[in-house]
Amino acid sequence: MQGSTRRAGVMTDVHRRFLQLLMTHGVLEEWDVRRLQKHCYKVHDRNAPVEKLEDFINNINSVLESLYIEIKKGVTEDDGRPIYALVNLATTSVSKMASDFAENELDLFRKALELIIDSESGFASSTNILNLVDQLKGKKMRKKEAEQVLQKFVQNKWLIEKEGEFTLHGRAILEMEQYIRETYPDAVKSCNICHGLLIQGQSCETCGIRMHLPCVAKYFQSNAEPRCPHCNDYWPHEIPEVFDPEKEREAGVSKSNKRPPRSRQH
Amino acid sequence: MSEQSKDVCDPNFAADASHPEVHSSPGVSGGPSPPASQAATLAGPDIPPVGTPDAPLASPQPQAPSEEGDPKALQQAAEEGRAHQAPSTAQPSPAPPAPAQLVQKAHELMWYVLVKDQKRMIIWFPDMVKDVIGSYKKWCRSILRRTSLILARVFGLHLRLTSLHTMEFSLVKALAPEELDRVALSNRMPMTGLLLMILSLIYVKGRGARESAVWNVLRILGLRPWKKHSTFGDVRKLITEEFVQQNYLKYQRVPHVEPPEYEFFWGSRASREITKMQIMEFLARVFKKDPQAWPSRYREALEEARALREANPTAHCPCNSVSED
């Protein structure tokens, strides 16, 4: 039952603790993941050399394979931060979250998801979501309540809020990409570069192809005259910077409002 | 136990053959035990105080009149379990599903339990049956066994029945006990810090902490009942509702006091998951004092630590207690 048949995946307490803590946190940024890995080695196998993160994770994934779960690596759509989450690959629809939320809350999420996917910008306004409150399945929900539920989604890292509008958190994209593609095959957008699911991004005004912001950053890096890879027309948008973890650390504590505040230990 | 009930699954299916250092977290009876003494093990320290009903999320539980440790209780739970689910008919038993299907159910259940635990929600057996096991109810024992095996081997976690009364399970770390994983990673830590603050206040007082006292302490952290906090949100809701729902705190009205006042106590889950020594260490850290600055509390913590060590032998020897004595 353990997936150690084909590959050489071996689970030690280092890996187990890593998995436990990754699961506990839901989703982690790469620097957190590295620290976590070091912590697990320190606790269980002080003298062993810390394996390269990629190999470490591949090792674990080979064991998780037969369980249909995986440590998936993704990238935040707005600023290209690498994130990791333990995801369930079996698509059993939004009921992936079912153990967390009530029926009407799940339905609210579904409605918000639909609005986000259908939108041009990848954002759905709070007003538009709240207007759908009467159509929810399950117990009747008031708008005030729905506002709080939306905040719950933000706290649990399913949605991101920006100036009264909501989009999908990187974690939701990681967990639900398959489900989203299967449920909204026509409305779903993809990135022209990485072909991954695209919620937020830039688009060519001539031919309409889309690209993730971090994909734009990488593709057009040090290119003075960015041009659309598809129709060769001039790329009209501002080219963002490639995410650099080193520069991040030098810059100090919190960069953008996406970063959770590093609170001191109590 | 396996002879008695078909529907209720073995609570103590410890699958830790591969773990040389099985060590349950404080408060939960440790190690695999022969079936005969399973009932006795359940009567151990892991039963939450049953005086007050401890499962606020669940609908009213069928009360088992006998003591928890009694094998009769298991029989009773089996009957109640059967009654709670669809009434059993006289139909011939359906053909057993393909092994692959049982395996898939076990995987689904594993994920379900992991997510519940991640959200710090109660893992309630009837919910497990309703949400995951469904029509495979009859094979829930083997499904549960497989799930616990996977959880132990891959995650180092033990799925334990922590309360037969309320049919609650919880995921317990099978790895060596550590101080609360102080990796200080964003989200979870602030909550724990806040909770520890309140728990340690209650502990130091030695009895319930009035809500006013708690707010005096939280003021140190800059928290007020009327102010929304950037990390915690509605703090009052968090501590009087969410932490209570998760069984980390109890929030009760002080009797005979007008106008009404409320006080906080440790919840059953806090008693299970957090040791007094951890509280002392927390206090020492926060106030930059030696834990022995609270001498009677420190003594209590030492005694609890000793009792825990004796109850949970570190070596994996089922019938052997390897205590210092």
CSV table of C-alpha atoms in Angstrom, one decimal, chain B:
chain,number,residue,atom,x,y,z
B,1,MET,CA,-13.4,-6.3,20.8
B,2,SER,CA,-13.4,-7.4,17.2
B,3,GLU,CA,-15.8,-10.1,18.1
B,4,GLN,CA,-18.4,-7.9,19.5
B,5,SER,CA,-19.1,-5.3,17.0
B,6,LYS,CA,-19.0,-5.2,13.3
B,7,ASP,CA,-20.0,-1.6,12.7
B,8,VAL,CA,-17.8,0.1,15.1
B,9,CYS,CA,-14.2,-0.1,14.2
B,10,ASP,CA,-11.2,-0.9,16.4
B,11,PRO,CA,-10.2,2.2,18.1
B,12,ASN,CA,-6.7,1.2,18.8
B,13,PHE,CA,-5.4,-0.3,15.6
B,14,ALA,CA,-1.9,0.9,16.1
B,15,ALA,CA,0.0,0.2,13.0
B,16,ASP,CA,3.5,1.3,14.2
B,17,ALA,CA,5.6,-1.8,13.5
B,18,SER,CA,7.9,0.5,11.5
B,19,HIS,CA,8.2,3.1,14.2
B,20,PRO,CA,10.8,2.3,16.8
B,21,GLU,CA,10.1,5.4,18.8
B,22,VAL,CA,6.3,5.5,18.9
B,23,HIS,CA,5.4,8.2,21.2
B,24,SER,CA,1.9,9.5,21.5
B,25,SER,CA,1.3,13.1,22.5
B,26,PRO,CA,0.5,13.7,26.2
B,27,GLY,CA,-2.9,12.6,27.4
B,28,VAL,CA,-3.4,9.8,24.9
B,29,SER,CA,-2.7,6.2,25.9
B,30,GLY,CA,0.2,5.0,23.9
B,31,GLY,CA,1.3,1.9,22.0
B,32,PRO,CA,-0.5,-1.1,20.6
B,33,SER,CA,-2.3,-3.2,23.2
B,34,PRO,CA,-3.8,-6.7,23.1
B,35,PRO,CA,-7.5,-6.6,22.3
B,36,ALA,CA,-8.5,-7.8,25.8
B,37,SER,CA,-7.1,-4.7,27.4
B,38,GLN,CA,-8.2,-2.3,24.8
B,39,ALA,CA,-11.2,-1.3,26.8
B,40,ALA,CA,-9.0,-0.7,29.8
B,41,THR,CA,-6.7,1.5,27.7
B,42,LEU,CA,-9.6,3.6,26.6
B,43,ALA,CA,-10.4,4.2,30.2
B,44,GLY,CA,-7.0,5.9,30.5
B,45,PRO,CA,-6.3,9.6,30.5
B,46,ASP,CA,-7.5,10.2,27.0
B,47,ILE,CA,-11.2,10.4,27.9
B,48,PRO,CA,-12.1,14.0,28.2
B,49,PRO,CA,-14.1,15.1,31.3
B,50,VAL,CA,-17.5,13.7,30.6
B,51,GLY,CA,-19.3,15.8,33.1
B,52,THR,CA,-20.0,18.5,30.4
B,53,PRO,CA,-20.7,17.4,26.9
B,54,ASP,CA,-17.6,18.1,24.9
B,55,ALA,CA,-18.7,18.0,21.3
B,56,PRO,CA,-20.4,21.3,20.7
B,57,LEU,CA,-20.5,20.8,16.9
B,58,ALA,CA,-22.2,17.5,17.0
B,59,SER,CA,-25.9,16.9,17.4
B,60,PRO,CA,-26.9,15.4,20.8
B,61,GLN,CA,-25.0,12.2,21.3
B,62,PRO,CA,-26.6,9.0,22.4
B,63,GLN,CA,-25.5,8.7,26.0
B,64,ALA,CA,-23.9,5.4,26.9
B,65,PRO,CA,-24.9,4.7,30.5
B,66,SER,CA,-22.0,2.5,31.3
B,67,GLU,CA,-18.5,3.6,32.1
B,68,GLU,CA,-16.2,4.2,29.1
B,69,GLY,CA,-13.7,1.6,30.1
B,70,ASP,CA,-16.3,-1.1,30.0
B,71,PRO,CA,-16.3,-3.5,27.1
B,72,LYS,CA,-20.1,-3.1,27.3
B,73,ALA,CA,-19.6,0.5,26.2
B,74,LEU,CA,-18.1,-0.7,23.0
B,75,GLN,CA,-21.1,-3.0,22.4
B,76,GLN,CA,-23.4,-0.1,23.2
B,77,ALA,CA,-21.6,2.2,20.8
B,78,ALA,CA,-21.9,-0.5,18.2
B,79,GLU,CA,-25.6,-0.6,18.7
B,80,GLU,CA,-25.9,3.1,18.8
B,81,GLY,CA,-23.8,3.3,15.7
B,82,ARG,CA,-26.1,0.9,13.9
B,83,ALA,CA,-29.2,2.8,15.1
B,84,HIS,CA,-27.7,6.1,14.2
B,85,GLN,CA,-27.2,5.0,10.6
B,86,ALA,CA,-29.9,3.5,8.4
B,87,PRO,CA,-31.8,0.8,10.1
B,88,SER,CA,-30.3,-2.5,9.2
B,89,THR,CA,-32.6,-4.6,7.1
B,90,ALA,CA,-32.9,-8.3,6.7
B,91,GLN,CA,-31.4,-8.1,3.2
B,92,PRO,CA,-28.6,-10.5,2.2
B,93,SER,CA,-25.3,-8.7,2.5
B,94,PRO,CA,-24.2,-7.1,-0.7
B,95,ALA,CA,-21.1,-8.5,-2.5
B,96,PRO,CA,-17.9,-7.2,-1.1
B,97,PRO,CA,-16.5,-4.4,-3.2
B,98,ALA,CA,-13.3,-4.9,-5.2
B,99,PRO,CA,-10.2,-4.4,-3.1
B,100,ALA,CA,-9.2,-1.4,-5.3
B,101,GLN,CA,-12.4,0.4,-4.2
B,102,LEU,CA,-11.7,-0.2,-0.6
B,103,VAL,CA,-8.2,1.2,-1.1
B,104,GLN,CA,-9.6,4.2,-2.8
B,105,LYS,CA,-12.0,4.8,0.1
B,106,ALA,CA,-9.1,4.5,2.5
B,107,HIS,CA,-7.3,7.2,0.5
B,108,GLU,CA,-10.3,9.4,0.6
B,109,LEU,CA,-10.7,8.9,4.3
B,110,MET,CA,-7.0,9.7,4.8
B,111,TRP,CA,-7.4,13.0,3.0
B,112,TYR,CA,-10.6,13.8,4.9
B,113,VAL,CA,-9.0,13.2,8.2
B,114,LEU,CA,-5.9,15.3,7.3
B,115,VAL,CA,-8.0,18.2,6.2
B,116,LYS,CA,-10.2,18.1,9.2
B,117,ASP,CA,-7.2,18.1,11.4
B,118,GLN,CA,-5.6,20.9,9.4
B,119,LYS,CA,-8.8,23.0,10.0
B,120,ARG,CA,-8.7,21.9,13.7
B,121,MET,CA,-12.2,20.5,13.3
B,122,ILE,CA,-13.5,17.6,15.2
B,123,ILE,CA,-13.1,14.2,13.5
B,124,TRP,CA,-16.4,12.6,14.3
B,125,PHE,CA,-17.0,9.0,13.4
B,126,PRO,CA,-20.6,9.4,12.1
B,127,ASP,CA,-19.3,12.2,9.9
B,128,MET,CA,-16.7,10.0,8.5
B,129,VAL,CA,-19.3,7.4,7.7
B,130,LYS,CA,-21.7,10.0,6.2
B,131,ASP,CA,-19.1,12.0,4.2
B,132,VAL,CA,-16.7,9.4,3.0
B,133,ILE,CA,-17.4,5.8,3.7
B,134,GLY,CA,-21.1,5.9,2.7
B,135,SER,CA,-22.3,2.7,1.3
B,136,TYR,CA,-19.1,0.9,2.3
B,137,LYS,CA,-20.2,1.1,5.9
B,138,LYS,CA,-19.9,-2.6,6.3
B,139,TRP,CA,-16.2,-2.5,5.5
B,140,CYS,CA,-15.5,0.6,7.5
B,141,ARG,CA,-13.3,-1.4,9.9
B,142,SER,CA,-10.9,-2.5,7.2
B,143,ILE,CA,-11.0,0.9,5.5
B,144,LEU,CA,-10.2,2.6,8.8
B,145,ARG,CA,-7.4,0.1,9.5
B,146,ARG,CA,-5.9,0.8,6.1
B,147,THR,CA,-6.2,4.5,6.6
B,148,SER,CA,-4.4,4.4,9.9
B,149,LEU,CA,-1.7,2.3,8.5
B,150,ILE,CA,-1.1,4.8,5.7
B,151,LEU,CA,-1.2,7.8,8.1
B,152,ALA,CA,1.3,6.1,10.4
B,153,ARG,CA,3.7,5.0,7.6
B,154,VAL,CA,3.6,8.1,5.5
B,155,PHE,CA,2.8,10.9,7.9
B,156,GLY,CA,3.9,9.5,11.2
B,157,LEU,CA,0.4,10.3,12.6
B,158,HIS,CA,-1.9,8.0,14.6
B,159,LEU,CA,-5.6,8.1,14.1
B,160,ARG,CA,-6.9,7.5,17.6
B,161,LEU,CA,-10.3,7.2,19.0
B,162,THR,CA,-10.0,9.7,21.7
B,163,SER,CA,-13.5,9.6,23.1
B,164,LEU,CA,-15.6,6.6,22.8
B,165,HIS,CA,-18.5,8.6,24.3
B,166,THR,CA,-18.6,11.2,21.6
B,167,MET,CA,-17.0,9.0,19.0
B,168,GLU,CA,-14.3,11.5,18.3
B,169,PHE,CA,-11.1,10.7,16.6
B,170,SER,CA,-8.0,12.8,16.6
B,171,LEU,CA,-4.7,12.7,14.8
B,172,VAL,CA,-1.9,12.3,17.1
B,173,LYS,CA,1.8,12.7,16.3
B,174,ALA,CA,3.6,9.4,16.5
B,175,LEU,CA,6.9,11.0,16.4
B,176,ALA,CA,8.9,11.9,19.5
B,177,PRO,CA,7.2,14.6,21.5
B,178,GLU,CA,8.6,18.0,20.7
B,179,GLU,CA,7.9,21.4,22.1
B,180,LEU,CA,5.2,22.9,19.9
B,181,ASP,CA,6.8,23.0,16.5
B,182,ARG,CA,8.2,26.4,16.9
B,183,VAL,CA,9.1,26.9,13.3
B,184,ALA,CA,7.3,30.2,13.6
B,185,LEU,CA,5.7,30.0,10.2
B,186,SER,CA,3.2,32.7,9.4
B,187,ASN,CA,-0.4,31.7,9.9
B,188,ARG,CA,-0.6,29.1,12.6
B,189,MET,CA,1.9,30.6,15.1
B,190,PRO,CA,0.0,33.7,16.0
B,191,MET,CA,-3.1,31.7,16.9
B,192,THR,CA,-1.1,29.4,19.0
B,193,GLY,CA,0.6,32.3,20.7
B,194,LEU,CA,-2.7,33.9,21.5
B,195,LEU,CA,-4.2,30.6,22.8
B,196,LEU,CA,-1.1,29.9,24.9
B,197,MET,CA,-1.4,33.3,26.4
B,198,ILE,CA,-4.9,32.6,27.6
B,199,LEU,CA,-4.2,29.0,28.7
B,200,SER,CA,-1.2,30.1,30.7
B,201,LEU,CA,-3.2,32.8,32.4
B,202,ILE,CA,-5.8,30.2,33.4
B,203,TYR,CA,-3.0,27.8,34.5
B,204,VAL,CA,-1.2,30.3,36.7
B,205,LYS,CA,-4.5,31.4,38.3
B,206,GLY,CA,-5.2,27.8,39.1
B,207,ARG,CA,-8.9,28.2,38.3
B,208,GLY,CA,-11.1,29.9,35.7
B,209,ALA,CA,-9.9,33.2,34.3
B,210,ARG,CA,-12.6,35.9,34.1
B,211,GLU,CA,-13.1,37.5,30.8
B,212,SER,CA,-12.0,40.8,32.1
B,213,ALA,CA,-8.7,39.3,33.3
B,214,VAL,CA,-8.1,37.8,29.9
B,215,TRP,CA,-8.7,41.1,28.1
B,216,ASN,CA,-6.2,42.7,30.5
B,217,VAL,CA,-3.6,40.3,29.4
B,218,LEU,CA,-4.5,40.5,25.7
B,219,ARG,CA,-4.1,44.3,26.0
B,220,ILE,CA,-0.4,43.6,26.4
B,221,LEU,CA,-0.6,42.3,22.8
B,222,GLY,CA,-2.5,45.3,21.7
B,223,LEU,CA,-5.7,43.4,21.4
B,224,ARG,CA,-9.1,44.8,22.3
B,225,PRO,CA,-12.6,43.2,22.2
B,226,TRP,CA,-13.9,45.9,20.0
B,227,LYS,CA,-11.0,46.3,17.6
B,228,LYS,CA,-10.5,44.1,14.5
B,229,HIS,CA,-7.0,42.9,14.3
B,230,SER,CA,-5.0,42.5,11.1
B,231,THR,CA,-4.0,38.9,11.8
B,232,PHE,CA,-6.7,37.6,14.2
B,233,GLY,CA,-9.7,39.5,12.9
B,234,ASP,CA,-12.5,39.5,15.4
B,235,VAL,CA,-10.5,38.5,18.5
B,236,ARG,CA,-13.5,38.2,20.8
B,237,LYS,CA,-15.2,35.8,18.3
B,238,LEU,CA,-12.0,33.9,18.0
B,239,ILE,CA,-11.6,33.2,21.7
B,240,THR,CA,-15.2,32.9,22.7
B,241,GLU,CA,-16.4,30.9,19.8
B,242,GLU,CA,-13.8,29.4,17.6
B,243,PHE,CA,-11.4,28.2,20.2
B,244,VAL,CA,-14.3,26.9,22.2
B,245,GLN,CA,-15.7,25.1,19.2
B,246,GLN,CA,-12.3,23.5,18.7
B,247,ASN,CA,-12.3,22.5,22.4
B,248,TYR,CA,-9.2,24.5,23.3
B,249,LEU,CA,-11.1,26.7,25.7
B,250,LYS,CA,-14.3,26.6,27.7
B,251,TYR,CA,-16.3,29.7,28.0
B,252,GLN,CA,-18.8,29.6,30.9
B,253,ARG,CA,-21.0,32.0,32.8
B,254,VAL,CA,-19.9,32.6,36.3
B,255,PRO,CA,-22.7,31.4,38.5
B,256,HIS,CA,-24.6,33.7,40.8
B,257,VAL,CA,-23.1,36.9,39.4
B,258,GLU,CA,-25.2,39.8,38.2
B,259,PRO,CA,-24.7,41.4,35.8
B,260,PRO,CA,-23.6,38.3,34.0
B,261,GLU,CA,-19.9,37.6,33.7
B,262,TYR,CA,-18.0,34.9,31.9
B,263,GLU,CA,-14.9,32.9,32.6
B,264,PHE,CA,-12.5,30.8,30.6
B,265,PHE,CA,-11.2,27.3,31.4
B,266,TRP,CA,-8.9,24.9,29.6
B,267,GLY,CA,-10.8,22.8,27.0
B,268,SER,CA,-10.4,19.1,26.7
B,269,ARG,CA,-8.4,19.4,23.6
B,270,ALA,CA,-5.9,21.8,25.2
B,271,SER,CA,-5.5,19.3,28.1
B,272,ARG,CA,-4.8,16.6,25.5
B,273,GLU,CA,-2.4,18.5,23.3
B,274,ILE,CA,-0.6,20.9,25.5
B,275,THR,CA,1.5,19.9,28.5
B,276,LYS,CA,2.0,22.0,31.6
B,277,MET,CA,5.7,22.0,31.0
B,278,GLN,CA,5.0,23.6,27.6
B,279,ILE,CA,3.1,26.3,29.4
B,280,MET,CA,5.9,26.9,31.8
B,281,GLU,CA,8.3,27.2,28.9
B,282,PHE,CA,6.0,29.6,27.2
B,283,LEU,CA,5.7,31.7,30.4
B,284,ALA,CA,9.5,31.7,30.8
B,285,ARG,CA,10.0,32.9,27.3
B,286,VAL,CA,7.4,35.6,27.4
B,287,PHE,CA,8.3,37.0,30.8
B,288,LYS,CA,12.0,36.3,30.5
B,289,LYS,CA,12.0,34.5,33.9
B,290,ASP,CA,13.0,31.1,35.1
B,291,PRO,CA,10.0,28.7,35.1
B,292,GLN,CA,10.7,28.2,38.8
B,293,ALA,CA,9.5,31.7,39.4
B,294,TRP,CA,6.1,30.0,39.6
B,295,PRO,CA,7.1,27.4,42.0
B,296,SER,CA,3.8,25.5,42.7
B,297,ARG,CA,2.9,25.6,39.0
B,298,TYR,CA,6.4,24.3,38.1
B,299,ARG,CA,6.1,21.5,40.5
B,300,GLU,CA,2.7,20.6,39.0
B,301,ALA,CA,4.3,20.6,35.5
B,302,LEU,CA,7.1,18.4,36.7
B,303,GLU,CA,4.7,15.9,38.2
B,304,GLU,CA,2.6,15.8,35.0
B,305,ALA,CA,5.7,15.3,32.9
B,306,ARG,CA,6.8,12.4,35.1
B,307,ALA,CA,3.3,10.8,35.0
B,308,LEU,CA,3.3,11.1,31.2
B,309,ARG,CA,6.7,9.5,30.9
B,310,GLU,CA,5.5,6.6,33.0
B,311,ALA,CA,2.4,6.2,31.1
B,312,ASN,CA,4.1,6.3,27.7
B,313,PRO,CA,7.2,4.1,27.6
B,314,THR,CA,9.5,5.3,24.9
B,315,ALA,CA,10.7,1.9,23.8
B,316,HIS,CA,8.3,0.0,21.6
B,317,CYS,CA,7.6,-2.9,23.9
B,318,PRO,CA,3.9,-3.7,24.1
B,319,CYS,CA,3.8,-5.4,27.4
B,320,ASN,CA,6.7,-3.8,29.0
B,321,SER,CA,6.8,-0.6,30.9
B,322,VAL,CA,10.1,1.1,30.7
B,323,SER,CA,9.8,3.8,33.3
B,324,GLU,CA,12.6,5.2,35.2
B,325,ASP,CA,11.5,3.5,38.4
